PDB file of C-alpha atoms in Angstrom:
ATOM      1  CA  MET A   2       9.251   1.340  12.341  1.00  0.00           C
ATOM      2  CA  PRO A   3       7.091  -1.268  13.681  1.00  0.00           C
ATOM      3  CA  ALA A   4       7.750  -4.922  12.758  1.00  0.00           C
ATOM      4  CA  LEU A   5       4.706  -5.195  10.356  1.00  0.00           C
ATOM      5  CA  THR A   6       5.436  -1.996   8.685  1.00  0.00           C
ATOM      6  CA  VAL A   7       8.232  -2.843   6.540  1.00  0.00           C
ATOM      7  CA  PRO A   8       6.795  -5.676   4.823  1.00  0.00           C
ATOM      8  CA  VAL A   9       3.928  -3.653   3.932  1.00  0.00           C
ATOM      9  CA  LYS A  10       5.871  -1.019   2.608  1.00  0.00           C
ATOM     10  CA  ASN A  11       8.238  -3.945   0.772  1.00  0.00           C
ATOM     11  CA  GLU A  12       5.011  -4.877  -1.010  1.00  0.00           C
ATOM     12  CA  ILE A  13       3.135  -1.670  -1.789  1.00  0.00           C
ATOM     13  CA  SER A  14       6.496  -0.130  -3.180  1.00  0.00           C
ATOM     14  CA  ASP A  15       5.915  -2.429  -6.149  1.00  0.00           C
ATOM     15  CA  VAL A  16       2.454  -1.589  -6.998  1.00  0.00           C
ATOM     16  CA  TYR A  17       1.635   0.888  -9.481  1.00  0.00           C
ATOM     17  CA  PRO A  18      -1.874   2.239 -10.411  1.00  0.00           C
ATOM     18  CA  PRO A  19      -2.809   1.743 -14.099  1.00  0.00           C
ATOM     19  CA  LEU A  20      -4.751   5.088 -14.070  1.00  0.00           C
ATOM     20  CA  ALA A  21      -3.118   8.420 -14.474  1.00  0.00           C
ATOM     21  CA  SER A  22      -5.216   9.798 -12.120  1.00  0.00           C
ATOM     22  CA  SER A  23      -4.734   7.176  -9.556  1.00  0.00           C
ATOM     23  CA  MET A  24      -0.691   8.027 -10.542  1.00  0.00           C
ATOM     24  CA  VAL A  25      -1.265  11.869  -9.950  1.00  0.00           C
ATOM     25  CA  ALA A  26      -3.141  11.101  -6.499  1.00  0.00           C
ATOM     26  CA  GLU A  27      -0.500   9.050  -5.141  1.00  0.00           C
ATOM     27  CA  ILE A  28       2.529  11.350  -6.239  1.00  0.00           C
ATOM     28  CA  SER A  29       0.927  14.122  -4.947  1.00  0.00           C
ATOM     29  CA  THR A  30      -0.381  12.542  -1.427  1.00  0.00           C
ATOM     30  CA  MET A  31       3.679  11.145  -1.072  1.00  0.00           C
ATOM     31  CA  PHE A  32       4.959  14.817  -1.438  1.00  0.00           C
ATOM     32  CA  ARG A  33       2.273  16.575   0.844  1.00  0.00           C
ATOM     33  CA  PHE A  34       2.786  13.901   3.580  1.00  0.00           C
ATOM     34  CA  ALA A  35       6.747  13.314   3.256  1.00  0.00           C
ATOM     35  CA  GLY A  36       7.809  17.025   2.429  1.00  0.00           C
ATOM     36  CA  GLY A  37       6.456  19.452  -0.245  1.00  0.00           C
ATOM     37  CA  LEU A  38       7.653  22.435  -1.777  1.00  0.00           C
ATOM     38  CA  GLN A  39      11.186  24.442  -1.447  1.00  0.00           C
ATOM     39  CA  ILE A  40      12.020  27.620  -2.798  1.00  0.00           C
ATOM     40  CA  ASN A  41      15.433  28.393  -3.937  1.00  0.00           C
ATOM     41  CA  SER A  42      16.330  31.873  -5.428  1.00  0.00           C
ATOM     42  CA  GLY A  43      12.555  32.138  -6.719  1.00  0.00           C
ATOM     43  CA  VAL A  44      12.241  28.402  -8.128  1.00  0.00           C
ATOM     44  CA  VAL A  45      10.221  26.359  -7.073  1.00  0.00           C
ATOM     45  CA  GLY A  46      11.157  22.711  -6.383  1.00  0.00           C
ATOM     46  CA  LEU A  47       9.771  19.529  -5.063  1.00  0.00           C
ATOM     47  CA  HIS A  48      10.972  17.788  -1.838  1.00  0.00           C
ATOM     48  CA  ALA A  49      10.424  14.663  -0.103  1.00  0.00           C
ATOM     49  CA  GLU A  50      12.195  12.924   2.662  1.00  0.00           C
ATOM     50  CA  LEU A  51      11.524   8.727   3.005  1.00  0.00           C
ATOM     51  CA  THR A  52      12.755   6.608   5.602  1.00  0.00           C
ATOM     52  CA  HIS A  53      11.956   3.569   3.272  1.00  0.00           C
ATOM     53  CA  PRO A  54      14.345   2.796   0.649  1.00  0.00           C
ATOM     54  CA  GLY A  55      11.517   1.074  -1.463  1.00  0.00           C
ATOM     55  CA  ALA A  56       8.879   4.123  -0.860  1.00  0.00           C
ATOM     56  CA  ALA A  57      11.904   6.488  -2.314  1.00  0.00           C
ATOM     57  CA  ARG A  58      12.280   4.201  -5.172  1.00  0.00           C
ATOM     58  CA  HIS A  59       8.633   4.211  -5.799  1.00  0.00           C
ATOM     59  CA  LEU A  60       8.199   7.579  -5.567  1.00  0.00           C
ATOM     60  CA  TRP A  61      11.241   8.305  -8.302  1.00  0.00           C
ATOM     61  CA  GLU A  62       9.480   5.354 -10.551  1.00  0.00           C
ATOM     62  CA  LEU A  63       5.980   7.385 -10.259  1.00  0.00           C
ATOM     63  CA  LEU A  64       7.674  10.794 -11.386  1.00  0.00           C
ATOM     64  CA  ARG A  65       9.330   8.839 -14.284  1.00  0.00           C
ATOM     65  CA  ARG A  66       6.178   7.363 -15.409  1.00  0.00           C
ATOM     66  CA  ALA A  67       3.530  10.271 -15.281  1.00  0.00           C
ATOM     67  CA  TYR A  68       6.137  13.165 -16.135  1.00  0.00           C
ATOM     68  CA  ASN A  69       9.177  11.523 -17.676  1.00  0.00           C
ATOM     69  CA  ILE A  70      11.647  13.451 -15.157  1.00  0.00           C
ATOM     70  CA  THR A  71      14.264  12.164 -13.363  1.00  0.00           C
ATOM     71  CA  ALA A  72      14.489  13.292 -10.049  1.00  0.00           C
ATOM     72  CA  GLU A  73      17.279  13.399  -7.774  1.00  0.00           C
ATOM     73  CA  LEU A  74      17.518  10.509  -4.720  1.00  0.00           C
ATOM     74  CA  VAL A  75      20.204  10.815  -2.542  1.00  0.00           C
ATOM     75  CA  ALA A  76      20.530   8.245   0.566  1.00  0.00           C
ATOM     76  CA  VAL A  77      21.402  10.454   3.716  1.00  0.00           C
ATOM     77  CA  HIS A  78      22.711   8.872   6.863  1.00  0.00           C
ATOM     78  CA  ASN A  79      21.983  10.741  10.045  1.00  0.00           C
ATOM     79  CA  SER A  80      23.553   9.478  13.461  1.00  0.00           C
ATOM     80  CA  MET A  81      20.414  11.235  15.431  1.00  0.00           C
ATOM     81  CA  ARG A  82      18.423   8.662  13.374  1.00  0.00           C
ATOM     82  CA  ASN A  83      18.414   4.829  12.881  1.00  0.00           C
ATOM     83  CA  GLY A  84      20.082   4.184   9.754  1.00  0.00           C
ATOM     84  CA  ASN A  85      19.780   6.126   6.326  1.00  0.00           C
ATOM     85  CA  HIS A  86      16.955   8.325   5.407  1.00  0.00           C
ATOM     86  CA  TYR A  87      16.354   9.442   1.314  1.00  0.00           C
ATOM     87  CA  VAL A  88      15.804  12.716   0.167  1.00  0.00           C
ATOM     88  CA  LEU A  89      13.974  13.311  -3.547  1.00  0.00           C
ATOM     89  CA  GLN A  90      13.967  16.544  -4.924  1.00  0.00           C
ATOM     90  CA  VAL A  91      12.484  17.642  -8.042  1.00  0.00           C
ATOM     91  CA  THR A  92      13.571  21.198  -9.678  1.00  0.00           C
ATOM     92  CA  ASP A  93      13.113  20.720 -13.265  1.00  0.00           C
ATOM     93  CA  ARG A  94       9.655  22.328 -13.975  1.00  0.00           C
ATOM     94  CA  GLY A  95       9.054  22.302 -10.275  1.00  0.00           C
ATOM     95  CA  GLU A  96       6.156  24.922 -10.272  1.00  0.00           C
ATOM     96  CA  ARG A  97       4.797  23.314 -13.567  1.00  0.00           C
ATOM     97  CA  ILE A  98       4.341  19.806 -11.909  1.00  0.00           C
ATOM     98  CA  ALA A  99       3.477  21.128  -8.484  1.00  0.00           C
ATOM     99  CA  ARG A 100       0.295  22.763  -9.982  1.00  0.00           C
ATOM    100  CA  ARG A 101      -0.749  19.472 -11.950  1.00  0.00           C
ATOM    101  CA  LEU A 102      -0.285  17.898  -8.493  1.00  0.00           C
ATOM    102  CA  GLY A 103      -2.691  20.265  -6.993  1.00  0.00           C
ATOM    103  CA  LEU A 104       0.403  21.072  -4.429  1.00  0.00           C
ATOM    104  CA  LEU A 105      -0.157  24.794  -5.467  1.00  0.00           C
ATOM    105  CA  ASP A 106      -3.694  26.291  -6.326  1.00  0.00           C
ATOM    106  CA  ALA A 107      -4.767  28.367  -9.150  1.00  0.00           C
ATOM    107  CA  LYS A 108      -3.260  31.585  -7.684  1.00  0.00           C
ATOM    108  CA  GLY A 109      -0.047  29.643  -6.611  1.00  0.00           C
ATOM    109  CA  ARG A 110      -0.835  29.302  -3.187  1.00  0.00           C
ATOM    110  CA  LEU A 111       0.363  26.417  -1.008  1.00  0.00           C
ATOM    111  CA  MET A 112      -2.136  23.410  -0.563  1.00  0.00           C
ATOM    112  CA  ARG A 113      -3.147  23.025   3.015  1.00  0.00           C
ATOM    113  CA  GLY A 114      -5.146  19.494   2.241  1.00  0.00           C
ATOM    114  CA  LEU A 115      -5.133  17.331  -0.803  1.00  0.00           C
ATOM    115  CA  ALA A 116      -6.010  18.745  -4.089  1.00  0.00           C
ATOM    116  CA  PRO A 117      -9.709  18.813  -5.118  1.00  0.00           C
ATOM    117  CA  HIS A 118      -9.499  16.330  -7.962  1.00  0.00           C
ATOM    118  CA  ILE A 119      -7.902  13.747  -5.417  1.00  0.00           C
ATOM    119  CA  VAL A 120     -10.672  14.720  -2.597  1.00  0.00           C
ATOM    120  CA  SER A 121     -13.441  14.010  -5.344  1.00  0.00           C
ATOM    121  CA  GLY A 122     -11.782  11.440  -7.446  1.00  0.00           C
ATOM    122  CA  SER A 123     -12.684   7.686  -7.776  1.00  0.00           C
ATOM    123  CA  LYS A 124     -12.261   4.928  -5.134  1.00  0.00           C
ATOM    124  CA  ALA A 125      -9.301   3.813  -6.974  1.00  0.00           C
ATOM    125  CA  ASP A 126      -7.653   7.504  -6.801  1.00  0.00           C
ATOM    126  CA  ALA A 127      -8.559   7.452  -2.849  1.00  0.00           C
ATOM    127  CA  ALA A 128      -6.789   3.799  -3.000  1.00  0.00           C
ATOM    128  CA  ALA A 129      -3.866   5.248  -4.540  1.00  0.00           C
ATOM    129  CA  ALA A 130      -3.701   8.327  -1.955  1.00  0.00           C
ATOM    130  CA  TRP A 131      -3.907   6.222   1.037  1.00  0.00           C
ATOM    131  CA  ARG A 132      -0.701   3.809  -0.613  1.00  0.00           C
ATOM    132  CA  GLY A 133       1.172   7.303  -0.819  1.00  0.00           C
ATOM    133  CA  ALA A 134       0.461   8.216   2.795  1.00  0.00           C
ATOM    134  CA  PHE A 135       1.080   5.147   3.818  1.00  0.00           C
ATOM    135  CA  LEU A 136       4.249   4.956   1.929  1.00  0.00           C
ATOM    136  CA  ALA A 137       5.399   8.320   3.513  1.00  0.00           C
ATOM    137  CA  ARG A 138       4.204   8.485   6.729  1.00  0.00           C
ATOM    138  CA  GLY A 139       2.489   5.167   7.669  1.00  0.00           C
ATOM    139  CA  THR A 140       2.750   2.721  10.484  1.00  0.00           C
ATOM    140  CA  LEU A 141       1.152  -0.801  11.192  1.00  0.00           C
ATOM    141  CA  LEU A 142       0.975  -1.993  14.871  1.00  0.00           C
ATOM    142  CA  GLU A 143       0.670  -5.910  15.389  1.00  0.00           C
ATOM    143  CA  PRO A 144      -3.099  -7.188  16.416  1.00  0.00           C
ATOM    144  CA  GLY A 145      -3.816  -6.596  19.739  1.00  0.00           C
ATOM    145  CA  ARG A 146      -5.668  -3.938  21.954  1.00  0.00           C
ATOM    146  CA  ASN A 147      -3.384  -1.344  20.543  1.00  0.00           C
ATOM    147  CA  ALA A 148      -3.549  -2.240  16.900  1.00  0.00           C
ATOM    148  CA  SER A 149      -3.836   0.019  14.346  1.00  0.00           C
ATOM    149  CA  LEU A 150      -2.973   1.394  10.873  1.00  0.00           C
ATOM    150  CA  GLU A 151      -1.528   4.977  11.038  1.00  0.00           C
ATOM    151  CA  VAL A 152      -0.377   8.279   9.099  1.00  0.00           C
ATOM    152  CA  THR A 153       0.980  10.959  10.537  1.00  0.00           C
ATOM    153  CA  CYS A 154      -0.421  13.839   8.492  1.00  0.00           C
ATOM    154  CA  PRO A 155       1.351  17.243   7.976  1.00  0.00           C
ATOM    155  CA  SER A 156      -1.675  19.505   8.764  1.00  0.00           C
ATOM    156  CA  LEU A 157      -5.305  19.241  10.090  1.00  0.00           C
ATOM    157  CA  GLU A 158      -6.122  19.597   6.551  1.00  0.00           C
ATOM    158  CA  ALA A 159      -4.482  16.953   5.398  1.00  0.00           C
ATOM    159  CA  ALA A 160      -5.865  14.748   8.009  1.00  0.00           C
ATOM    160  CA  TYR A 161      -9.639  15.321   7.338  1.00  0.00           C
ATOM    161  CA  ALA A 162      -8.763  15.059   3.369  1.00  0.00           C
ATOM    162  CA  ILE A 163      -7.121  11.692   3.949  1.00  0.00           C
ATOM    163  CA  GLY A 164      -9.733  10.237   6.630  1.00  0.00           C
ATOM    164  CA  GLY A 165     -12.547  11.352   4.010  1.00  0.00           C
ATOM    165  CA  LEU A 166     -10.883   9.227   1.430  1.00  0.00           C
ATOM    166  CA  ALA A 167     -11.262   6.302   3.993  1.00  0.00           C
ATOM    167  CA  ARG A 168     -14.711   7.186   4.214  1.00  0.00           C
ATOM    168  CA  ARG A 169     -15.493   6.786   0.672  1.00  0.00           C
ATOM    169  CA  MET A 170     -13.560   3.650   1.006  1.00  0.00           C
ATOM    170  CA  GLU A 171     -16.374   2.792   3.717  1.00  0.00           C
ATOM    171  CA  ILE A 172     -13.374   2.185   6.128  1.00  0.00           C
ATOM    172  CA  PRO A 173     -14.094   3.728   9.125  1.00  0.00           C
ATOM    173  CA  TYR A 174     -11.312   5.721  10.712  1.00  0.00           C
ATOM    174  CA  ARG A 175     -10.319   8.523  13.479  1.00  0.00           C
ATOM    175  CA  ALA A 176      -8.492  11.799  13.082  1.00  0.00           C
ATOM    176  CA  ARG A 177      -6.773  12.797  16.370  1.00  0.00           C
ATOM    177  CA  GLU A 178      -3.790  15.187  17.518  1.00  0.00           C
ATOM    178  CA  SER A 179      -1.173  13.008  19.623  1.00  0.00           C
ATOM    179  CA  ARG A 180       2.199  14.474  20.525  1.00  0.00           C
ATOM    180  CA  GLY A 181       1.865  17.755  18.783  1.00  0.00           C
ATOM    181  CA  ALA A 182       0.989  15.691  15.621  1.00  0.00           C
ATOM    182  CA  HIS A 183      -1.975  15.407  13.518  1.00  0.00           C
ATOM    183  CA  ARG A 184      -2.969  11.684  12.958  1.00  0.00           C
ATOM    184  CA  VAL A 185      -5.399   9.412  11.291  1.00  0.00           C
ATOM    185  CA  ASP A 186      -5.710   5.656  12.637  1.00  0.00           C
ATOM    186  CA  ILE A 187      -7.874   2.525  11.417  1.00  0.00           C
ATOM    187  CA  ARG A 188      -8.249   0.410  14.508  1.00  0.00           C
ATOM    188  CA  GLU A 189     -10.951  -1.981  13.717  1.00  0.00           C
ATOM    189  CA  GLY A 190      -9.444  -5.406  12.571  1.00  0.00           C
ATOM    190  CA  ASP A 191     -11.830  -5.864   9.782  1.00  0.00           C
ATOM    191  CA  ALA A 192     -11.297  -2.127   8.517  1.00  0.00           C
ATOM    192  CA  ILE A 193      -7.431  -2.752   8.943  1.00  0.00           C
ATOM    193  CA  SER A 194      -7.256  -5.836   6.609  1.00  0.00           C
ATOM    194  CA  ALA A 195      -9.593  -3.598   4.039  1.00  0.00           C
ATOM    195  CA  MET A 196      -7.608  -0.978   3.865  1.00  0.00           C
ATOM    196  CA  LEU A 197      -4.628  -3.213   3.554  1.00  0.00           C
ATOM    197  CA  THR A 198      -6.112  -4.906   0.760  1.00  0.00           C
ATOM    198  CA  ARG A 199      -7.368  -1.584  -1.023  1.00  0.00           C
ATOM    199  CA  ILE A 200      -3.666  -0.507  -1.310  1.00  0.00           C
ATOM    200  CA  GLY A 201      -2.378  -3.669  -2.700  1.00  0.00           C
ATOM    201  CA  ALA A 202      -0.969  -5.313   0.520  1.00  0.00           C
ATOM    202  CA  ASN A 203      -2.700  -8.541   0.221  1.00  0.00           C
ATOM    203  CA  ASP A 204       0.257 -10.714   1.058  1.00  0.00           C
ATOM    204  CA  ALA A 205       0.446  -8.540   4.088  1.00  0.00           C
ATOM    205  CA  VAL A 206      -3.334  -9.290   4.965  1.00  0.00           C
ATOM    206  CA  LEU A 207      -2.609 -12.966   5.003  1.00  0.00           C
ATOM    207  CA  VAL A 208       0.062 -12.142   7.928  1.00  0.00           C
ATOM    208  CA  TRP A 209      -2.028  -9.800   9.418  1.00  0.00           C
ATOM    209  CA  GLU A 210      -4.999 -12.341   9.753  1.00  0.00           C
ATOM    210  CA  GLU A 211      -2.779 -15.317  10.847  1.00  0.00           C
ATOM    211  CA  LEU A 212      -1.258 -12.681  13.556  1.00  0.00           C
ATOM    212  CA  ARG A 213      -4.848 -11.585  14.449  1.00  0.00           C
ATOM    213  CA  THR A 214      -6.135 -14.850  14.874  1.00  0.00           C
ATOM    214  CA  GLN A 215      -3.150 -16.087  16.825  1.00  0.00           C
ATOM    215  CA  ARG A 216      -3.791 -13.502  18.965  1.00  0.00           C
ATOM    216  CA  GLU A 217      -7.594 -14.336  19.610  1.00  0.00           C
ATOM    217  CA  VAL A 218      -6.854 -17.377  20.303  1.00  0.00           C
ATOM    218  CA  ASN A 219      -4.087 -16.979  22.937  1.00  0.00           C
ATOM    219  CA  GLY A 220      -6.268 -14.430  24.316  1.00  0.00           C
ATOM    220  CA  SER A 221      -9.456 -16.145  25.764  1.00  0.00           C
ATOM    221  CA  ILE A 222      -9.887 -19.666  25.389  1.00  0.00           C
ATOM    222  CA  ASN A 223     -13.622 -19.145  26.805  1.00  0.00           C
ATOM    223  CA  ARG A 224     -14.187 -17.062  23.916  1.00  0.00           C
ATOM    224  CA  LEU A 225     -12.665 -18.874  21.035  1.00  0.00           C
ATOM    225  CA  ALA A 226     -15.788 -20.391  19.672  1.00  0.00           C
ATOM    226  CA  ASN A 227     -17.162 -17.211  19.375  1.00  0.00           C
ATOM    227  CA  PHE A 228     -14.143 -15.993  17.056  1.00  0.00           C
ATOM    228  CA  ASP A 229     -13.914 -19.149  15.132  1.00  0.00           C
ATOM    229  CA  ASP A 230     -16.473 -18.287  12.374  1.00  0.00           C
ATOM    230  CA  ALA A 231     -15.238 -14.630  11.881  1.00  0.00           C
ATOM    231  CA  ASN A 232     -11.521 -15.692  11.870  1.00  0.00           C
ATOM    232  CA  MET A 233     -12.829 -18.275   9.298  1.00  0.00           C
ATOM    233  CA  ARG A 234     -14.690 -15.854   7.150  1.00  0.00           C
ATOM    234  CA  ARG A 235     -11.160 -13.525   7.485  1.00  0.00           C
ATOM    235  CA  SER A 236      -9.146 -16.000   6.396  1.00  0.00           C
ATOM    236  CA  ALA A 237     -11.311 -17.483   3.504  1.00  0.00           C
ATOM    237  CA  ASP A 238     -11.462 -13.656   2.203  1.00  0.00           C
ATOM    238  CA  ALA A 239      -7.842 -13.094   2.124  1.00  0.00           C
ATOM    239  CA  ALA A 240      -7.212 -16.893   0.542  1.00  0.00           C
ATOM    240  CA  VAL A 241      -9.857 -16.212  -2.161  1.00  0.00           C
ATOM    241  CA  ILE A 242      -7.832 -12.832  -3.472  1.00  0.00           C
ATOM    242  CA  ALA A 243      -4.776 -14.690  -3.246  1.00  0.00           C
ATOM    243  CA  VAL A 244      -5.698 -17.194  -5.470  1.00  0.00           C
ATOM    244  CA  ILE A 245      -7.480 -15.041  -7.798  1.00  0.00           C
ATOM    245  CA  ARG A 246      -4.387 -12.532  -8.352  1.00  0.00           C
ATOM    246  CA  VAL A 247      -2.310 -15.800  -8.658  1.00  0.00           C
ATOM    247  CA  LYS A 248      -4.848 -17.376 -11.296  1.00  0.00           C
ATOM    248  CA  ARG A 249      -4.566 -14.170 -13.518  1.00  0.00           C
ATOM    249  CA  ALA A 250      -1.034 -14.072 -12.775  1.00  0.00           C
ATOM    250  CA  PHE A 251      -0.621 -17.470 -14.836  1.00  0.00           C
ATOM    251  CA  GLU A 252      -3.005 -16.216 -17.689  1.00  0.00           C
ATOM    252  CA  ILE A 253      -1.095 -13.017 -17.904  1.00  0.00           C
ATOM    253  CA  LEU A 254       2.696 -14.486 -17.886  1.00  0.00           C
ATOM    254  CA  GLY A 255       1.973 -18.007 -19.311  1.00  0.00           C
ATOM    255  CA  ALA A 256       4.987 -20.306 -19.265  1.00  0.00           C
ATOM    256  CA  ASP A 257       7.550 -17.118 -18.571  1.00  0.00           C
ATOM    257  CA  ILE A 258       7.696 -17.795 -15.101  1.00  0.00           C
ATOM    258  CA  PRO A 259      10.472 -18.199 -12.859  1.00  0.00           C
ATOM    259  CA  GLU A 260      10.116 -22.255 -11.535  1.00  0.00           C
ATOM    260  CA  LYS A 261      10.018 -21.190  -7.941  1.00  0.00           C
ATOM    261  CA  LEU A 262       7.780 -18.683  -8.282  1.00  0.00           C
ATOM    262  CA  ARG A 263       5.504 -21.205 -10.356  1.00  0.00           C
ATOM    263  CA  GLU A 264       5.490 -23.380  -7.567  1.00  0.00           C
ATOM    264  CA  ALA A 265       4.456 -21.176  -4.955  1.00  0.00           C
ATOM    265  CA  GLY A 266       1.518 -20.024  -7.150  1.00  0.00           C
ATOM    266  CA  GLU A 267       0.661 -23.695  -7.800  1.00  0.00           C
ATOM    267  CA  CYS A 268       0.606 -24.743  -4.055  1.00  0.00           C
ATOM    268  CA  ARG A 269      -1.281 -21.426  -3.190  1.00  0.00           C
ATOM    269  CA  ILE A 270      -3.974 -22.694  -5.796  1.00  0.00           C
ATOM    270  CA  LYS A 271      -4.050 -26.221  -4.834  1.00  0.00           C
ATOM    271  CA  TYR A 272      -3.832 -25.267  -0.805  1.00  0.00           C
ATOM    272  CA  PRO A 273      -6.275 -21.961  -0.645  1.00  0.00           C
ATOM    273  CA  HIS A 274      -6.676 -21.889   2.884  1.00  0.00           C
ATOM    274  CA  ASP A 275      -3.162 -23.336   4.235  1.00  0.00           C
ATOM    275  CA  SER A 276      -0.859 -20.933   6.132  1.00  0.00           C
ATOM    276  CA  LEU A 277       2.085 -19.500   4.727  1.00  0.00           C
ATOM    277  CA  ASN A 278       4.242 -21.686   6.961  1.00  0.00           C
ATOM    278  CA  VAL A 279       2.185 -24.789   6.103  1.00  0.00           C
ATOM    279  CA  LEU A 280       2.680 -23.923   2.447  1.00  0.00           C
ATOM    280  CA  GLY A 281       6.283 -23.502   2.777  1.00  0.00           C
ATOM    281  CA  GLU A 282       6.513 -27.302   3.761  1.00  0.00           C
ATOM    282  CA  ARG A 283       4.520 -28.315   0.824  1.00  0.00           C
ATOM    283  CA  LEU A 284       6.988 -26.983  -1.710  1.00  0.00           C
ATOM    284  CA  SER A 285       9.729 -29.200  -3.116  1.00  0.00           C
ATOM    285  CA  GLN A 286      12.140 -27.453  -1.514  1.00  0.00           C
ATOM    286  CA  THR A 287      11.045 -25.937   2.353  1.00  0.00           C
ATOM    287  CA  ALA A 288      10.627 -22.420   2.501  1.00  0.00           C
ATOM    288  CA  THR A 289       9.721 -19.968   5.397  1.00  0.00           C
ATOM    289  CA  LYS A 290       6.483 -18.203   5.599  1.00  0.00           C
ATOM    290  CA  ASP A 291       8.400 -14.984   4.551  1.00  0.00           C
ATOM    291  CA  ALA A 292      10.343 -16.813   1.273  1.00  0.00           C
ATOM    292  CA  VAL A 293       6.457 -18.173   0.129  1.00  0.00           C
ATOM    293  CA  ALA A 294       4.944 -14.599   0.653  1.00  0.00           C
ATOM    294  CA  GLY A 295       7.978 -12.870  -1.262  1.00  0.00           C
ATOM    295  CA  ARG A 296       7.534 -15.486  -4.350  1.00  0.00           C
ATOM    296  CA  LEU A 297       3.819 -14.827  -4.287  1.00  0.00           C
ATOM    297  CA  ARG A 298       4.593 -11.039  -4.084  1.00  0.00           C
ATOM    298  CA  ARG A 299       7.180 -11.133  -6.968  1.00  0.00           C
ATOM    299  CA  LEU A 300       4.787 -13.213  -9.154  1.00  0.00           C
ATOM    300  CA  ASN A 301       1.908 -10.843  -9.091  1.00  0.00           C
ATOM    301  CA  THR A 302       4.466  -7.866  -9.558  1.00  0.00           C
ATOM    302  CA  MET A 303       5.533  -9.520 -12.658  1.00  0.00           C
ATOM    303  CA  ALA A 304       2.365 -10.274 -14.000  1.00  0.00           C
ATOM    304  CA  ASP A 305       1.220  -6.610 -13.245  1.00  0.00           C
ATOM    305  CA  LYS A 306       4.123  -5.057 -14.775  1.00  0.00           C
ATOM    306  CA  ARG A 307       3.514  -7.325 -17.870  1.00  0.00           C
ATOM    307  CA  ALA A 308      -0.400  -6.246 -17.619  1.00  0.00           C
ATOM    308  CA  GLN A 309       0.553  -2.854 -17.784  1.00  0.00           C
ATOM    309  CA  GLU A 310       2.771  -2.941 -21.030  1.00  0.00           C
ATOM    310  CA  LEU A 311       0.002  -5.117 -22.775  1.00  0.00           C
ATOM    311  CA  GLY A 312      -2.977  -2.892 -21.581  1.00  0.00           C
ATOM    312  CA  ILE A 313      -4.557  -6.098 -20.083  1.00  0.00           C
ATOM    313  CA  PRO A 314      -6.287  -6.337 -16.791  1.00  0.00           C
ATOM    314  CA  SER A 315      -4.082  -6.764 -13.860  1.00  0.00           C
ATOM    315  CA  THR A 316      -3.998  -9.086 -11.162  1.00  0.00           C
ATOM    316  CA  LEU A 317      -5.611  -6.661  -8.865  1.00  0.00           C
ATOM    317  CA  ASP A 318      -8.382  -5.620 -11.641  1.00  0.00           C
ATOM    318  CA  ALA A 319      -9.236  -9.410 -11.523  1.00  0.00           C
ATOM    319  CA  VAL A 320     -10.014  -9.048  -7.851  1.00  0.00           C
ATOM    320  CA  GLU A 321     -12.376  -5.920  -8.325  1.00  0.00           C
ATOM    321  CA  GLU A 322     -13.835  -8.030 -11.001  1.00  0.00           C
ATOM    322  CA  ALA A 323     -14.729 -10.914  -8.832  1.00  0.00           C
ATOM    323  CA  GLU A 324     -16.078  -8.273  -6.081  1.00  0.00           C
ATOM    324  CA  LYS A 325     -18.156  -6.646  -8.506  1.00  0.00           C
ATOM    325  CA  ARG A 326     -19.827 -10.294  -9.702  1.00  0.00           C
ATOM    326  CA  SER A 327     -20.184 -11.258  -6.336  1.00  0.00           C
ATOM    327  CA  LEU A 328     -22.269  -8.314  -5.575  1.00  0.00           C
ATOM    328  CA  ARG A 329     -24.293  -8.578  -8.683  1.00  0.00           C
ATOM    329  CA  GLY A 330     -24.893 -11.930  -7.262  1.00  0.00           C
TER     330      GLY A 330
END
């Protein structure tokens, strides 16, 4: 699994959509891309096989929240693969849930692509579907000539469907067949950043932009001046999002914040344009960039869970509201 893929999956496996339609879109896409349906003795069951433990736990929790069911989740070690993979199965009310998810059509036939209610849903549903697809079969390659955010699709129809959802979010993509598999990838740097933001990987965006800037600087000193403005804009955008989320997290949690998370959040607000490395050096106890990113991620996750419990806008909602205000002007 490429190095950047794991941090992204670690982060977005803690992101849960507040809308029921988005939750259904994410569950359906994860099953469609990671497995599908199984029929044993005439009984329809749901089956997904995942390589990332956080993704498996995420799907398990989505099913619990959406349908109040406890899925069977088993870790399987296979010496032919690298490490464990995780098998999740649903047999209780399997056919009924499959129909609700749109994995079966009205006549009981298997859907080849994604369900119509996902394809024609909101941008929030589209983002949730992409988060599910990435958790199931996604990879992120480091900035460079071959940089890409890619998902491997179970069918041509599924590739067209997930590509169409990217288009709805105004993110350019490419559908192709490679090594016998259908793939949808996003290759433009700005588009990759946009998709990472859409699926809730805001800490990963900061890391991605740092690597991207470093790659561009090292690549050609003669082109450095041309890159500076664009890099500054991208870094500024990512910094603004991070600060908005932290400020909203403080509003939601109040005094109920662990000290290390509070300190990381306060530093992020006070020094919005610092890299994660520099931010770590400013803390009372020096921390690595991964540790800083983890603390900010946990702060936002705590706040979003509390917001969902209270039925109030989350940190991601605050970002969307800020974007709307910016567009209005």
